[in-house]
Tab-separated table of C-alpha atoms in Angstrom:
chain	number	residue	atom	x	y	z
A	1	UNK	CA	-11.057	31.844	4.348
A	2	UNK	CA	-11.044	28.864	2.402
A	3	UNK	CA	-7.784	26.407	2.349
A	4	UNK	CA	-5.764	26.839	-0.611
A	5	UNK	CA	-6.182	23.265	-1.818
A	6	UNK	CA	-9.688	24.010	-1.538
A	7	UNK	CA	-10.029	26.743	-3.533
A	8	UNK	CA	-7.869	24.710	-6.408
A	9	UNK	CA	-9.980	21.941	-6.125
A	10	UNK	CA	-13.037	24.686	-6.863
A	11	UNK	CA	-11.465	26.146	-9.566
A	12	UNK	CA	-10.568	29.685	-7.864
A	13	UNK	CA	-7.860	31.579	-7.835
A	14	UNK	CA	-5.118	30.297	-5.225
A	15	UNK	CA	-1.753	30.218	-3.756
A	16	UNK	CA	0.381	27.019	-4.194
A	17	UNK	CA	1.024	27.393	-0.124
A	18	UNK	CA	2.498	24.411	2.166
A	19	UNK	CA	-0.684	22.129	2.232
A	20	UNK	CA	-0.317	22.392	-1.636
A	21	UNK	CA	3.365	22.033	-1.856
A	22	UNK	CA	2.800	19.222	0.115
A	23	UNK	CA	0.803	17.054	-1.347
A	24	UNK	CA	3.214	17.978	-4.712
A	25	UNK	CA	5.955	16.491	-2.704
A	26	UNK	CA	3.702	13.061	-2.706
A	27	UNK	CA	3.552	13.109	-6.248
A	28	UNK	CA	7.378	14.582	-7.018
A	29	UNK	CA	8.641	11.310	-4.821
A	30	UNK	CA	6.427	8.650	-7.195
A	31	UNK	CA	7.801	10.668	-10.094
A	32	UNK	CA	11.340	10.523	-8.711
A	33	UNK	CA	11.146	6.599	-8.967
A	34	UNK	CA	9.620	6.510	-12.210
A	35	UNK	CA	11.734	8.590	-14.057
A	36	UNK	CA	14.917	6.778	-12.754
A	37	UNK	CA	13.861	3.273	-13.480
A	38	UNK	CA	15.679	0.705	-15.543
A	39	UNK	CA	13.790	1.557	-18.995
A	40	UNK	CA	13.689	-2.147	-19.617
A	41	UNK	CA	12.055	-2.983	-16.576
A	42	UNK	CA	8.692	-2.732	-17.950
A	43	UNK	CA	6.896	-4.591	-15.020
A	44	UNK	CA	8.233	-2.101	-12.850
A	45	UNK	CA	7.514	0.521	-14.643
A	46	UNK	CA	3.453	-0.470	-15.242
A	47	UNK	CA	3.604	-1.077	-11.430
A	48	UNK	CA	4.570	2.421	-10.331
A	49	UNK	CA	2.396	3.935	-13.105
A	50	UNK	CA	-0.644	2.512	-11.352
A	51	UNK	CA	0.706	3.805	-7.921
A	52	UNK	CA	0.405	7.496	-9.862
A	53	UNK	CA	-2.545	7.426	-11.380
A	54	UNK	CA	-4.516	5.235	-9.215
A	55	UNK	CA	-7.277	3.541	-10.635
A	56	UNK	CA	-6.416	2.077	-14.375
A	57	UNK	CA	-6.659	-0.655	-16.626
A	58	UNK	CA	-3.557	-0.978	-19.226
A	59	UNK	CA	-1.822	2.123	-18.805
A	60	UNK	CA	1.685	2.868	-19.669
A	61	UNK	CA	4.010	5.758	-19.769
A	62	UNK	CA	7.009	5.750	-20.859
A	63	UNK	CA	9.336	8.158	-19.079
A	64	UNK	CA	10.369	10.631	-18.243
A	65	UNK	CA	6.928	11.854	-17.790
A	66	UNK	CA	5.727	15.083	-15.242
A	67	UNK	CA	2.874	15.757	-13.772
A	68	UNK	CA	1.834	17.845	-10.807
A	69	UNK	CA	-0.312	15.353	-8.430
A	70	UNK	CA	-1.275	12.397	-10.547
A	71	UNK	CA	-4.022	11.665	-8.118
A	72	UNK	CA	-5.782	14.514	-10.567
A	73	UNK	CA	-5.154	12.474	-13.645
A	74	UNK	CA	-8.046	10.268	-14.516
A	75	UNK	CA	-7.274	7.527	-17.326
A	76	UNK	CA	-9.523	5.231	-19.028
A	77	UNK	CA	-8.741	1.567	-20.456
A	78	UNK	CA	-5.394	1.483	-22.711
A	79	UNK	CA	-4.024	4.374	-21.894
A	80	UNK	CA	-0.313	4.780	-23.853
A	81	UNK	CA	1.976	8.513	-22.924
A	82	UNK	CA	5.047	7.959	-25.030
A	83	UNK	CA	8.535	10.078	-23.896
A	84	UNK	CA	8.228	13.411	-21.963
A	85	UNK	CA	4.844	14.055	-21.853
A	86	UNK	CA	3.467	16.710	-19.006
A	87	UNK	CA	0.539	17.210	-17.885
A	88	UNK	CA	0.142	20.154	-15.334
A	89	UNK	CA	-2.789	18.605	-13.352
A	90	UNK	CA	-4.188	21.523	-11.068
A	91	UNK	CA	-7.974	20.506	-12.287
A	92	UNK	CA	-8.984	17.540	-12.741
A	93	UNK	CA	-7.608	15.894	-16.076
A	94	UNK	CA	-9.908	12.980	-17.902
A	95	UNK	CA	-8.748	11.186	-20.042
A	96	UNK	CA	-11.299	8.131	-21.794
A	97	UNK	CA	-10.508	4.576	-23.300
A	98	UNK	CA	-7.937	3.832	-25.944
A	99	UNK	CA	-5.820	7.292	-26.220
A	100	UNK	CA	-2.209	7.307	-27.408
A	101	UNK	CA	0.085	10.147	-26.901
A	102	UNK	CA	3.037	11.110	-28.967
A	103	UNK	CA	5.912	12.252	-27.391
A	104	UNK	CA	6.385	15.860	-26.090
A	105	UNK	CA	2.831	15.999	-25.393
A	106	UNK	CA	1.788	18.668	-23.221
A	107	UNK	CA	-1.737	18.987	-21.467
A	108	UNK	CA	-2.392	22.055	-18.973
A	109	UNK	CA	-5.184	23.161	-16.359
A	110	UNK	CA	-2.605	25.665	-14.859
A	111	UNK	CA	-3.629	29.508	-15.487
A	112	UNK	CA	-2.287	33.006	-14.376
A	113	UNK	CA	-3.973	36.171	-14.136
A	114	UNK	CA	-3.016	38.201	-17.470
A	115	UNK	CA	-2.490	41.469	-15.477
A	116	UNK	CA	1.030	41.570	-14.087
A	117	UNK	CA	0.457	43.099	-10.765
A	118	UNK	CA	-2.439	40.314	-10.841
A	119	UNK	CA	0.147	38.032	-11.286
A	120	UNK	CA	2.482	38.661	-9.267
A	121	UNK	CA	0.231	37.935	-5.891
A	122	UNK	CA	1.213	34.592	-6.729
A	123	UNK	CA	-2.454	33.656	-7.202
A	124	UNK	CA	-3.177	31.230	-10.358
A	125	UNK	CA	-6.176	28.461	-11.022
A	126	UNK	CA	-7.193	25.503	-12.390
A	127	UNK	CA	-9.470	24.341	-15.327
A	128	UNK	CA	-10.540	21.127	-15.882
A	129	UNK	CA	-9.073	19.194	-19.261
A	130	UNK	CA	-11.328	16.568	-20.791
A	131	UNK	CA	-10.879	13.788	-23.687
A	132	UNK	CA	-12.977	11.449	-25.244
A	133	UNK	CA	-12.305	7.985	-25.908
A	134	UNK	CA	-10.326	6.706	-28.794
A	135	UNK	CA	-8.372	10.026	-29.485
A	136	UNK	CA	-4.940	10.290	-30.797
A	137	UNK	CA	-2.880	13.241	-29.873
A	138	UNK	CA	0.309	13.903	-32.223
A	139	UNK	CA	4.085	14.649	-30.476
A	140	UNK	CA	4.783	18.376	-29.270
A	141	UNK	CA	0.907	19.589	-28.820
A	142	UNK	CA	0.271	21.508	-26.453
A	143	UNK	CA	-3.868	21.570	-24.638
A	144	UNK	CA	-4.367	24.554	-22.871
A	145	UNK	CA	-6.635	24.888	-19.910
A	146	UNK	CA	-10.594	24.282	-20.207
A	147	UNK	CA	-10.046	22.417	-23.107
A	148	UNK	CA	-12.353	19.519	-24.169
A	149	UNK	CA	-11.739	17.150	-27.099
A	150	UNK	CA	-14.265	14.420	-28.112
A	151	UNK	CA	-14.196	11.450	-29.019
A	152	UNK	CA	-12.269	9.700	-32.174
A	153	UNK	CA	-10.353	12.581	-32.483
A	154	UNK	CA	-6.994	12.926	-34.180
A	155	UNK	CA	-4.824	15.700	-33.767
A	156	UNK	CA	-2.526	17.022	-35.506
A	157	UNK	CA	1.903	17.028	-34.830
A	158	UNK	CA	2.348	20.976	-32.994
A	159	UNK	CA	-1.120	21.578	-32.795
A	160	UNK	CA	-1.657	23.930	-29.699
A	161	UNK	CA	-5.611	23.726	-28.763
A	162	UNK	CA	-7.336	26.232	-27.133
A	163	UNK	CA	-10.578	25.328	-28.150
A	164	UNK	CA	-13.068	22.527	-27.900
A	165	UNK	CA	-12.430	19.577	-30.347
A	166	UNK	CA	-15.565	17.692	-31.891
A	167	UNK	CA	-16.194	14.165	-32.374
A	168	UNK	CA	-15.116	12.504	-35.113
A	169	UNK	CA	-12.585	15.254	-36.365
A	170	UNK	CA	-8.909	15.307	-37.703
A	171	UNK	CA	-7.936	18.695	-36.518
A	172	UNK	CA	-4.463	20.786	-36.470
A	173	UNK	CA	-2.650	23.800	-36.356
A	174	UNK	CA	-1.490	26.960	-33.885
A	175	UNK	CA	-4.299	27.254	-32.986
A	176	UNK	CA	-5.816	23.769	-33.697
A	177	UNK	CA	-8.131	23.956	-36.130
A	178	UNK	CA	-10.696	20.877	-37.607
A	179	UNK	CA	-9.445	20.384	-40.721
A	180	UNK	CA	-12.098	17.514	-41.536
A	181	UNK	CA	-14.241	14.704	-40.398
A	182	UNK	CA	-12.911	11.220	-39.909
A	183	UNK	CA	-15.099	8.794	-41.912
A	184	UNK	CA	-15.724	5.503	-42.902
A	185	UNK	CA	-13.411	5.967	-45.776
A	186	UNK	CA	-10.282	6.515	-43.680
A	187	UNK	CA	-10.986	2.722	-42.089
A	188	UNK	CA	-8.095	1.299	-44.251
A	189	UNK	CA	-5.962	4.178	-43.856
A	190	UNK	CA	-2.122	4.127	-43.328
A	191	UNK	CA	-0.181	6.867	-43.911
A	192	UNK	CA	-1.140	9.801	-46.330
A	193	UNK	CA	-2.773	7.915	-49.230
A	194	UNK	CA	-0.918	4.701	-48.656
A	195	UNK	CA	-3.279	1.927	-47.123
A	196	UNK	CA	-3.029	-1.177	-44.616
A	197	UNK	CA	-1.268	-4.493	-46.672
A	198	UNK	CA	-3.842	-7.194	-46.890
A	199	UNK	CA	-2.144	-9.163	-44.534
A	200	UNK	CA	-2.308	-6.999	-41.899
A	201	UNK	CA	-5.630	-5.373	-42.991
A	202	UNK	CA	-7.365	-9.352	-43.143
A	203	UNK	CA	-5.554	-10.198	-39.516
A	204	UNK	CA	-7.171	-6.477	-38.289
A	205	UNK	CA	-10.681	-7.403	-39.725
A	206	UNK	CA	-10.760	-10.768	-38.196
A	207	UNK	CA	-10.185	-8.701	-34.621
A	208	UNK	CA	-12.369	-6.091	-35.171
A	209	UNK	CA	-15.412	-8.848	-35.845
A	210	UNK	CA	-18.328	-7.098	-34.039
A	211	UNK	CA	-15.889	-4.414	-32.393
A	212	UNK	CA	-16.760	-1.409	-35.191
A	213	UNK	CA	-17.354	2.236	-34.222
């Protein structure tokens, strides 16, 4: 039979036995540091997020933040997690350039079999979570296992997504919905109907020379 960390990394149904539990333990012990650092240490902090995640350029979390194995989580350039974000990273979990999370963000791979006696084997799996680049995510969503969202993608405070997200979309809702496209007209956008002051809108323009979507 297969290991158990083999079948998790295959995307069948497993049991979270010792050789899983221990490489957790890995993970738990870099969390354990983060989560009980000096908030205003911010060196520190960047430091030990790099020793979770591994490979990545500008990320920052700020904690407390949960995650399962963090060797799972792939991040692109920029990458921002504001307060008590999880992300349950059985699958793999990747995640493209310039993406800001709100706080209470939740993203999962972790399943369970729906039947109870099912269930109660202790088996459960893992399906992979992808995001584009340049995609917002608003506080207290939740992105359920399997899930892919594109690319300049907004969504939504609450939303819980169980289904693929398109490019280009502002979407929302239990369960998340598009609501619209994003478009060239929302370029000067602020909040609701109010837009950028022409200080900061002339000081954005001058960094953006060349740099468009």
């Amino acid at each position: 039979m297969m290991k158990m960390t083999e079948r998790r990394d295959a995307g069948l149904a497993y049991i979270s036995d010792g050789d899983v539990l221990e490489e957790q333990a890995v993970c738990r012990k870099i969390l354990q540091k983060l989560n009980f650092m000096d908030r205003s240490d911010f060196d520190g902090i960047a430091e030990v997020v790099r020793e979770l995640l591994g490979k990545s350029e500008g990320a920052w979390i700020n904690p407390p933040f949960y995650c399962d194995y963090g060797k799972h989580i792939e991040v692109g350039k920029n990458f921002f997690a504001n307060y008590n974000c999880t992300i349950l990273d059985v699958a793999r979990v990747k995640i493209g350039d310039n993406c800001q999370m709100a706080p209470n963000v939740a993203i999962y791979t972790a399943g369970h079999p729906v039947y109870p006696t099912t269930r109660n084997s202790m088996y459960e799996y893992g399906k992979e979570v992808t995001i584009g680049d340049n995609v917002w995510i608003g506080g207290n969503t939740v992105i359920c296992p399997g899930v892919h969202v594109g690319s300049h993608v907004v969504i939504g405070a609450g939303s819980v997504v169980t289904r693929d997200i398109p490019d280009w979309s502002f979407a929302a809702g239990n369960p998340c919905r598009v609501i619209r496209k994003i478009t060239e007209a929302d370029k000067r956008k602020l909040f609701r109907q109010e837009e950028i002051d022409e200080e900061a809108w002339a000081d954005i323009e001058e960094k953006m020379k060349g740099r468009w979507l």
